[in-house]
Coordinates of C-alpha atoms and ligand atoms in Angstrom, one line a residue:
X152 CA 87.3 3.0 7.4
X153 CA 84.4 4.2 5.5
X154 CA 83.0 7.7 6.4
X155 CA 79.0 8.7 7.2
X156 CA 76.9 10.9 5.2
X157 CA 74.1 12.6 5.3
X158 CA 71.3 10.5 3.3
X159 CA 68.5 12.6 4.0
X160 CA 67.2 15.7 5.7
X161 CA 64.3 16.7 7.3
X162 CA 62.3 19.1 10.1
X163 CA 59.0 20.1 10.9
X164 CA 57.8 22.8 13.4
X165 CA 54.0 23.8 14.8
X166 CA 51.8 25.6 12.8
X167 CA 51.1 28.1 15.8
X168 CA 53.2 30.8 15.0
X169 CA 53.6 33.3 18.8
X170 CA 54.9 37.0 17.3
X171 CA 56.7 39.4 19.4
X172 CA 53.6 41.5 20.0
X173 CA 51.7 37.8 21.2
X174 CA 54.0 37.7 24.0
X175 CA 52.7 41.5 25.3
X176 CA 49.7 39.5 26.8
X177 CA 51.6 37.6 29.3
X178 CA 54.4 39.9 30.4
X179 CA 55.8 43.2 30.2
X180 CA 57.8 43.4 26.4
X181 CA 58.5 45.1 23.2
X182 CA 58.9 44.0 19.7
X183 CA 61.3 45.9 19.3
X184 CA 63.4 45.2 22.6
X185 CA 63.4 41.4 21.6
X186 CA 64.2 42.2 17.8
X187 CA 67.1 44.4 18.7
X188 CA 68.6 41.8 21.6
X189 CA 67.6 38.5 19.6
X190 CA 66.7 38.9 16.2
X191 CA 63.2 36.9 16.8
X192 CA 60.6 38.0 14.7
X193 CA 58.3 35.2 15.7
X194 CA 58.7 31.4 17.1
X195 CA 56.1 28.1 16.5
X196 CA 55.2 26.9 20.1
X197 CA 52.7 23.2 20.0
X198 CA 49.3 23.6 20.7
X199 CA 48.6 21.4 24.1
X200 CA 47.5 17.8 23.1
X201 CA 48.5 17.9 19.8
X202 CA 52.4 17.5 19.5
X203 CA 54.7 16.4 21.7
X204 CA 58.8 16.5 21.3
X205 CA 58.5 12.8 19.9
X206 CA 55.9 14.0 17.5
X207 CA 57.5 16.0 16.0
X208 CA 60.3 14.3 16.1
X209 CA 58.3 11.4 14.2
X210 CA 57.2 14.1 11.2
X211 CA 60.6 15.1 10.4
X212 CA 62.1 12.3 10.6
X213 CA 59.4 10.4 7.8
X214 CA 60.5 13.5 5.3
X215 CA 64.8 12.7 6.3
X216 CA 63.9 8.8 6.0
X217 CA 61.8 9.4 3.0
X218 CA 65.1 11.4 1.6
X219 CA 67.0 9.0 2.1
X220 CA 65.4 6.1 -0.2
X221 CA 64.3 3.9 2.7
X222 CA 61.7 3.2 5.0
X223 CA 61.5 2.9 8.8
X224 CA 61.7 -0.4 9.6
X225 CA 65.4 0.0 7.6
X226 CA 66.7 2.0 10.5
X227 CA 69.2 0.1 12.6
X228 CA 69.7 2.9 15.9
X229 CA 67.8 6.1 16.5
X230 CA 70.1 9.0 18.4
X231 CA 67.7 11.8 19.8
X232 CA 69.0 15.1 21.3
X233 CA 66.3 16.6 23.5
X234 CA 66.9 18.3 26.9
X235 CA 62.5 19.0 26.6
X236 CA 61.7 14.9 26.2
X237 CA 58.0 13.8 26.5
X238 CA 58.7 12.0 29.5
X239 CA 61.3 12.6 32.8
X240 CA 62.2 9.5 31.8
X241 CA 62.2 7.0 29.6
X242 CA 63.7 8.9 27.2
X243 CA 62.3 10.8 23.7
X244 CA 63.9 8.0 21.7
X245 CA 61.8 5.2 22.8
X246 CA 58.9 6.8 22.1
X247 CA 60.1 8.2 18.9
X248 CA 60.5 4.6 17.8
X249 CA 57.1 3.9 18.5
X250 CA 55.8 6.7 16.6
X251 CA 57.5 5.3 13.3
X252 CA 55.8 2.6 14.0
X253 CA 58.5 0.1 14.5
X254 CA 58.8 -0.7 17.6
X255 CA 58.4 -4.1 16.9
X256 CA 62.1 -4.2 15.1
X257 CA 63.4 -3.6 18.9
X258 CA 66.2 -1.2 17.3
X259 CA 68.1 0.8 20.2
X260 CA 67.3 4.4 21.1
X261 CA 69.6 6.4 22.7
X262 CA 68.8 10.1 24.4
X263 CA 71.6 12.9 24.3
X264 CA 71.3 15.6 26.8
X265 CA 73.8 18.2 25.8
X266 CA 71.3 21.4 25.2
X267 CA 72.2 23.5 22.2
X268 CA 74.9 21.3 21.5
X269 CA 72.7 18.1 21.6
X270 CA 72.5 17.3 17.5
X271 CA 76.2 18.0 17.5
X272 CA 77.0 15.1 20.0
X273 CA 74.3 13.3 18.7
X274 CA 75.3 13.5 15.3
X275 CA 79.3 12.3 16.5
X276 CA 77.9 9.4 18.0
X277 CA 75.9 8.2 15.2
X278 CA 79.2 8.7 12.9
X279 CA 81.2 6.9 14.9
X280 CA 78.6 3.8 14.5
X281 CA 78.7 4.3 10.9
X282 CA 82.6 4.3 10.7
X283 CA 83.1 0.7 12.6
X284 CA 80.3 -0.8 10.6
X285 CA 78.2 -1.4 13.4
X286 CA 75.0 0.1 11.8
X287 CA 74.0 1.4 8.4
X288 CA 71.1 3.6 8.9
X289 CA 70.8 5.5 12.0
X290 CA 68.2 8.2 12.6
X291 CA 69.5 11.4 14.1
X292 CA 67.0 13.8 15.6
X293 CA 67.2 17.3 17.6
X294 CA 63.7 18.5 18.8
X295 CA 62.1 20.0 21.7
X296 CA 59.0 21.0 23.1
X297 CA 60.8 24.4 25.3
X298 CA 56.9 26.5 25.4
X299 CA 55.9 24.4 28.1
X300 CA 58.7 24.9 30.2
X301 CA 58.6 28.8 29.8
X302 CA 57.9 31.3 32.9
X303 CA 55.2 33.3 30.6
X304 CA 55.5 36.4 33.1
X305 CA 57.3 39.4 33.2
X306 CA 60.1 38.0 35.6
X307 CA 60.3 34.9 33.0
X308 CA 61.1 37.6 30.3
X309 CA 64.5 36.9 29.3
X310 CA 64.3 33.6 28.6
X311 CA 60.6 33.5 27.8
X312 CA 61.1 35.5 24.2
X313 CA 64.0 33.3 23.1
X314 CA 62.7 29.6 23.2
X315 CA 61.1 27.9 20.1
X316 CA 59.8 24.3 19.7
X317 CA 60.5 22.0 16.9
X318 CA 62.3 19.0 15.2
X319 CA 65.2 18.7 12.6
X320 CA 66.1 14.9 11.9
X321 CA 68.6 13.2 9.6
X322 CA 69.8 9.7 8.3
X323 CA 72.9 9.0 8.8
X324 CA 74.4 6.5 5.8
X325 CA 78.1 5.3 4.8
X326 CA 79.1 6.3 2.1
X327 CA 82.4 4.8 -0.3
X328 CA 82.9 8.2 -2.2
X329 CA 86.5 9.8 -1.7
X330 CA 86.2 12.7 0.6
X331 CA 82.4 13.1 1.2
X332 CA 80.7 12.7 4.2
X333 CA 81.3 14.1 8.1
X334 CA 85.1 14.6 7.8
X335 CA 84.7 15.3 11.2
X336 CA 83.4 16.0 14.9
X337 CA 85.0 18.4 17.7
X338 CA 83.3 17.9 20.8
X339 CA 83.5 20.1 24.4
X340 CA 82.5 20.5 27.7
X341 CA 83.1 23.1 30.4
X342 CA 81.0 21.7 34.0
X343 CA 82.2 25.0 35.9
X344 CA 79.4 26.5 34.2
X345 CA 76.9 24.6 35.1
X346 CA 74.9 26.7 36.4
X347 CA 75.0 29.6 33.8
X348 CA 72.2 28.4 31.8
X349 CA 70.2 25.3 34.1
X350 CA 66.5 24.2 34.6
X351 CA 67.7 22.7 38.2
X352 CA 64.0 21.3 38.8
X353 CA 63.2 18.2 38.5
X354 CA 66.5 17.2 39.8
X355 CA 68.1 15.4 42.9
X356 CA 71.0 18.2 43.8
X357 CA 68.3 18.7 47.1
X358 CA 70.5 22.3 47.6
X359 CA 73.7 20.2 47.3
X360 CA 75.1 22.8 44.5
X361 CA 73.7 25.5 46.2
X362 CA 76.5 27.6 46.1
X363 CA 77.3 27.3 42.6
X364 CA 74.2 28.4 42.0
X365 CA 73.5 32.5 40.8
X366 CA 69.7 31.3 40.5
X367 CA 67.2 34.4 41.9
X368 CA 68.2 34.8 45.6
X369 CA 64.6 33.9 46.4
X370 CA 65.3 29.9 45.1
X371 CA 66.6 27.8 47.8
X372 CA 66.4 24.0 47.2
X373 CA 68.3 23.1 50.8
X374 CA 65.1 23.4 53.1
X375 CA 65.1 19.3 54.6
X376 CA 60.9 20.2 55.1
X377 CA 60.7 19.8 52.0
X378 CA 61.8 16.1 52.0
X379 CA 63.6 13.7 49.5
X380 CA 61.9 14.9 46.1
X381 CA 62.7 16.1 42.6
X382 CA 59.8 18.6 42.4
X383 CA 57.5 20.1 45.7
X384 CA 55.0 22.3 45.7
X385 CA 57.5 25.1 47.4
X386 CA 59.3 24.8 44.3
X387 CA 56.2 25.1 42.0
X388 CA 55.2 28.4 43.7
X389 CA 58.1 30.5 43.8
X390 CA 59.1 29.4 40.2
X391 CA 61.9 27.6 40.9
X392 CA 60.8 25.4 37.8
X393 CA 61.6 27.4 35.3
X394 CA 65.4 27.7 33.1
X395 CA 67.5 30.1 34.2
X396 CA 70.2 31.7 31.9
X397 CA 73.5 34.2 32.4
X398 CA 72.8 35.9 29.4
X399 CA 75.6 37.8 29.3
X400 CA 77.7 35.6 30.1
X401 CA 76.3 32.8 27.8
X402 CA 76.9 35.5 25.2
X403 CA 80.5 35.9 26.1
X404 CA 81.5 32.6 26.3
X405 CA 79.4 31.8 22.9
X406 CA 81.2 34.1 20.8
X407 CA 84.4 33.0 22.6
X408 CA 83.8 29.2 21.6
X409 CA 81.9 28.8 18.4
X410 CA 84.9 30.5 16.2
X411 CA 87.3 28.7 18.2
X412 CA 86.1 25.2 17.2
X413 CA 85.4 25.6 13.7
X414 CA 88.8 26.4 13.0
X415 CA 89.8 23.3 15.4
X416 CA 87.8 21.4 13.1
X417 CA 89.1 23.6 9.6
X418 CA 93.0 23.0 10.7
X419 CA 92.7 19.3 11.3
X420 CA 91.6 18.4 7.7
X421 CA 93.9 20.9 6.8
X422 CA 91.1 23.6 5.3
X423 CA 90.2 27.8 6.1
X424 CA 87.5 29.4 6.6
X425 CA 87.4 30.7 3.0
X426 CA 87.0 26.9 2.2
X427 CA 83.6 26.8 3.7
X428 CA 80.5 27.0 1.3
X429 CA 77.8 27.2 4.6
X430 CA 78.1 27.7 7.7
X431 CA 74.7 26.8 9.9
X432 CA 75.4 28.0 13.7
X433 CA 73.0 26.8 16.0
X434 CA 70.8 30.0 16.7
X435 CA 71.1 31.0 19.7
X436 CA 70.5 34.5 18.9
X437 CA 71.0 36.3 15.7
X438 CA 73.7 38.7 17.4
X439 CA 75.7 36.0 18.6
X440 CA 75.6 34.1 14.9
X441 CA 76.5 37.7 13.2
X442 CA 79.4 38.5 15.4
X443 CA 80.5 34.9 15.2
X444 CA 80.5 35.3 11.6
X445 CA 82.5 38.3 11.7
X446 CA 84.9 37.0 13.4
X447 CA 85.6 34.1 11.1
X448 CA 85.3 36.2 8.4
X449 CA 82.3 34.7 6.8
X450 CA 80.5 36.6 4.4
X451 CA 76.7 36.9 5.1
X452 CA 76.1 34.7 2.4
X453 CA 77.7 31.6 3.5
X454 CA 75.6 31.7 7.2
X455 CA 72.2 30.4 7.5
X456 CA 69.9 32.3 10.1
X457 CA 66.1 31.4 10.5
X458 CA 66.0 32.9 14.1
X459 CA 64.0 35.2 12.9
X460 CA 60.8 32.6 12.3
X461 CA 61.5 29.7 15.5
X462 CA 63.7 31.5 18.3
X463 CA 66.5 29.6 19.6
X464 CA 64.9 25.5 19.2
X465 CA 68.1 24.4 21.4
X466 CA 68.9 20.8 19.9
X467 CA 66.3 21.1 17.4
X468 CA 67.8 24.8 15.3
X469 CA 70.9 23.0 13.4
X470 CA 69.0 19.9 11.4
X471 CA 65.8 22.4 11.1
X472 CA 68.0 25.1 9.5
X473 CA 69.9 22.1 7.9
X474 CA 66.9 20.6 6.2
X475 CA 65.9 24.4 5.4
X476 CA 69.0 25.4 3.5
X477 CA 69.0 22.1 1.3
X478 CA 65.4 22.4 0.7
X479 CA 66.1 26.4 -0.8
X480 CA 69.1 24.5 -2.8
X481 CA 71.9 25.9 -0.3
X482 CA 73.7 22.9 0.0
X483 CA 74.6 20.8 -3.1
X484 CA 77.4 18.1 -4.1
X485 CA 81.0 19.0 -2.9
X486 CA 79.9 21.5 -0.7
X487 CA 81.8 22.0 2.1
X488 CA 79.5 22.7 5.3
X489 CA 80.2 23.9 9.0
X490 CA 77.8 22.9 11.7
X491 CA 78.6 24.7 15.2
X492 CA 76.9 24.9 18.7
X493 CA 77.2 26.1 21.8
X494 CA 75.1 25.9 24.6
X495 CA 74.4 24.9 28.8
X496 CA 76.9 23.2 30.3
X497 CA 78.7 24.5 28.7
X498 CA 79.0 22.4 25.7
X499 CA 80.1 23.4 22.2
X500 CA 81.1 21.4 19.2
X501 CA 81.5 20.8 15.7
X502 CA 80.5 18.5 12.5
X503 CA 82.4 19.5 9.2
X504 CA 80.8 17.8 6.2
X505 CA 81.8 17.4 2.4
X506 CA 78.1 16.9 1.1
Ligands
LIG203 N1 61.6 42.5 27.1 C1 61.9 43.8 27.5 N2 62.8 44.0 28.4 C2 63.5 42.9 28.8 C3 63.3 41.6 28.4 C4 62.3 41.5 27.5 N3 61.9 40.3 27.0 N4 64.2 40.8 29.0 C5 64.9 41.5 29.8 N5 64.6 42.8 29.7 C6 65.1 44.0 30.4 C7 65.8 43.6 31.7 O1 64.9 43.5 32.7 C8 66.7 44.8 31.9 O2 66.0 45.8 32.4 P1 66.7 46.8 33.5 O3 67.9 47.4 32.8 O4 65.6 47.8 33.8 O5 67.1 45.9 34.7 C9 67.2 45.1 30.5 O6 66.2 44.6 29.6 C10 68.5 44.5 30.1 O7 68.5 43.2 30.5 P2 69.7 42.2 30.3 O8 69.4 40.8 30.7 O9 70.9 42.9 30.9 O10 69.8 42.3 28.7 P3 71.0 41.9 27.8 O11 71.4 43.1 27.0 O12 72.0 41.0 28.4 O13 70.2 41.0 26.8 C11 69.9 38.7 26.2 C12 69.6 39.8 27.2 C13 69.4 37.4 26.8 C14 69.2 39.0 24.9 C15 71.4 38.6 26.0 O14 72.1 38.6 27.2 C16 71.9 37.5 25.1 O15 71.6 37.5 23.9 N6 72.5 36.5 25.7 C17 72.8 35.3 25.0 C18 71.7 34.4 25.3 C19 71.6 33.2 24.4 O16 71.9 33.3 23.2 N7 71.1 32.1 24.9 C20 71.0 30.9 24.2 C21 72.3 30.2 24.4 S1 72.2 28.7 23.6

C-alpha cells in the first residue's frame, strides 16, 4: 500500500493583530497575567465582513496547493477541521470549495468537528484515502474564526485571552519513496468530558445533559418556556452562548495525554523520542507545550511554539505552525516530525511523518 505525504504547506492569518494590553478595553486584564498563564503575546482576530473561516481557509490553501505543483481543479476531496464554520450548517468545506473556485468539479467536502484535535483527525482521514487509492490529491485544512464567538467581558476572561483565528492547510499526495510520508495516525476520544471545554449553544441537548454540565450555575437550558430551539433570546442574555472551559482540568488531562500518544505512535514504528527532529504540539498554551516537552524529554529546539503571535487557533495552530516551520527551513528531507493535539471532548491524537 502506498503511504501519503505532505505535498505542500500552507496558512494565512488576519492582518489585525489584538495585544494583551487591546484586550484591557473590554474586560478587567493584565499583560502580564495572560503572559505568565498562556504565553500569548498577541493573537490576529478578522475584521467583520472581510474574512470568514472558509476565507481563510481558501488563502492558505492556494499557497499548500501552489506547493504542491498543482492547481485546484486537480483536487479530488477537501477534509476541513473547523468547530468555528461560516455556517451552522452546511459545513466550512462546501463553501471552501467554492472559494477555489471549483465548485463546478463537484469534488466531496467533508467537515471534522473534533476541536484542537480537528487537523489531527482530519489529516488520518485524508491518509487513509490516499493509502487505498481512492484519491490522489486531497486538501486538508484547519481554520477557525473563534473572535466572534468570544464573551469580550470580564466574566468571559478566561477563555477570551486565549482564542486566535486563522487557517493552516495542506495537500495530501502518495508518495512511492521507501519510508516517507505519514507513517502514522493515533487517534482518541474520552465523551465523559464532554463538558469540560463545550460551546453548548446552538445545540438540541434542551437541558437534557444538564447534570453533566459544571457550566456557571446561572445557565439552565431545561426551562420548556423556552420551547423547542437551538438558540432563544434567554440564552442570548445571560451568556449562555459563549465556550466554556475547565481550565484546570483541560490542563491536567493535556499534559496527561499529549506525551502519552506520541510515544504510542514512536513504539509502534519502532522509534524514541530522541528520533524526533520536530515536534509541533498544537498550542494550546505555551505552559502546557513546555511541560509536555519536558516530559518527553525534548530539547527546546526540536518544539515549535508560535503561541506567542495567534493564541490557541484550535484546529487551525498545527498546519499554521506546520507551514511556519518549513517556511523558516525547520523541516527538510528525512526529517522525522511529531504532530500532537489535544483538545474538547476530549480528543487527542497523533500524525508521525518522515518528510
Ligand atoms: N486576566 C486576569 N485574571 C484572570 C484572567 C484574565 N484573563 N482569567 C482568569 N483570571 C483570574 C481568575 O478570575 C482567578 O481570580 P480569583 O483567584 O480572584 O478567582 C485567577 O485569575 C485564577 O484563575 P484560574 O482560572 O484558576 O487560573 P488558572 O491558573 O487555572 O489559569 C488558564 C487559567 C486557563 C490559563 C489555565 O487553567 C490553563 O492554562 N488551562 C489550560 C487551558 C487550555 O490550554 N485550553 C486550551 C485547550 S485546547
Amino acid at each position: 500500500m502506498k503511504k501519503a505525504k505532505i505535498a505542500g504547506v500552507g496558512f494565512h492569518v488576519p492582518e489585525n493583530v489584538i495585544t494583551n494590553d487591546d484586550l484591557t478595553k473590554y474586560m478587567d486584564t493584565n499583560d502580564q497575567w495572560i503572559q505568565e498563564r498562556t504565553g500569548i503575546k498577541e493573537r490576529r482576530w478578522v475584521t467583520r465582513g472581510e474574512d470568514t473561516t472558509a476565507t481563510l481557509a481558501a488563502k492558505a490553501s492556494r499557497i499548500a496547493i501552489e506547493r504542491a505543483g498543482i492547481e485546484p481543479k486537480d483536487l479530488d476531496f477537501i477534509v476541513f477541521a473547523t468547530l468555528s464554520a461560516d455556517y451552522y450548517f452546511p459545513g466550512a468545506g462546501v463553501i471552501l470549495q467554492r472559494e477555489l473556485g471549483i465548485a463546478e468539479t463537484e469534488i466531496g467536502a467533508v467537515d471534522v468537528k473534533t476541536q484542537c484535535t480537528g487537523f489531527i483527525y482530519a489529516l488520518s482521514m485524508a491518509t487513509q484515502y490516499i493509502e487505498t487509492g481512492m484519491y490522489k490529491n486531497i486538501l486538508v485544512v484547519g481554520a477557525e474564526v473563534q473572535s466572534m464567538a468570544l464573551d469580550l467581558t470580564t466574566r468571559g476572561r478566561g477563555i477570551a485571552v486565549i482564542f486566535g483565528d486563522g487557517a493552516g492547510a495542506v495537500v495530501l499526495q502518495p508518495t512511492e519513496e521507501k519510508g516517507k510520508g505519514i507513517l502514522n495516525t493515533k487517534l482518541h476520544a474520552d465523551g465523559r468530558y464532554a463538558e469540560k471545554l463545550i460551546m453548548p449553544v446552538p445545540g438540541s441537548h434542551a437541558g437534557y445533559h444538564n447534570d453533566k454540565l459544571e457550566t456557571p450555575s446561572d445557565w439552565n437550558f431545561s426551562d420548556a418556556r423556552w420551547g423547542n430551539t437551538f438558540i432563544n433570546e434567554h440564552m442570548l442574555t445571560n451568556s449562555m452562548i459563549y465556550p466554556y472551559m475547565d481550565g484546570k482540568y483541560v490542563f491536567k488531562m493535556a499534559v496527561t495525554k499529549f506525551p502519552e500518544v506520541t510515544k504510542e505512535s514512536l513504539d509502534a514504528e519502532g522509534l524514541e523520542v530522541k528520533d524526533i527532529d520536530l515536534f509541533i504540539p498544537h498550542q494550546a498554551n505555551l505552559r502546557i507545550s513546555q511541560f509536555v516537552a519536558k516530559r518527553l524529554g525534548l530539547p527546546a529546539e526540536k518544539v515549535w511554539n508560535n503561541i506567542q503571535r495567534y493564541g490557541n487557533t484550535t484546529a487551525a495552530s498545527i498546519p499554521i505552525a506546520l507551514a511556519e516551520a518549513w517556511e523558516a527551513g525547520k523541516v527538510n528531507d528525512g526529517d522525522l516530525v511529531c504532530l500532537t493535539a489535544f483538545g474538547s471532548g476530549f480528543t487527542w491524537g497523533t500524525a508521525l511523518i518522515r518528510w
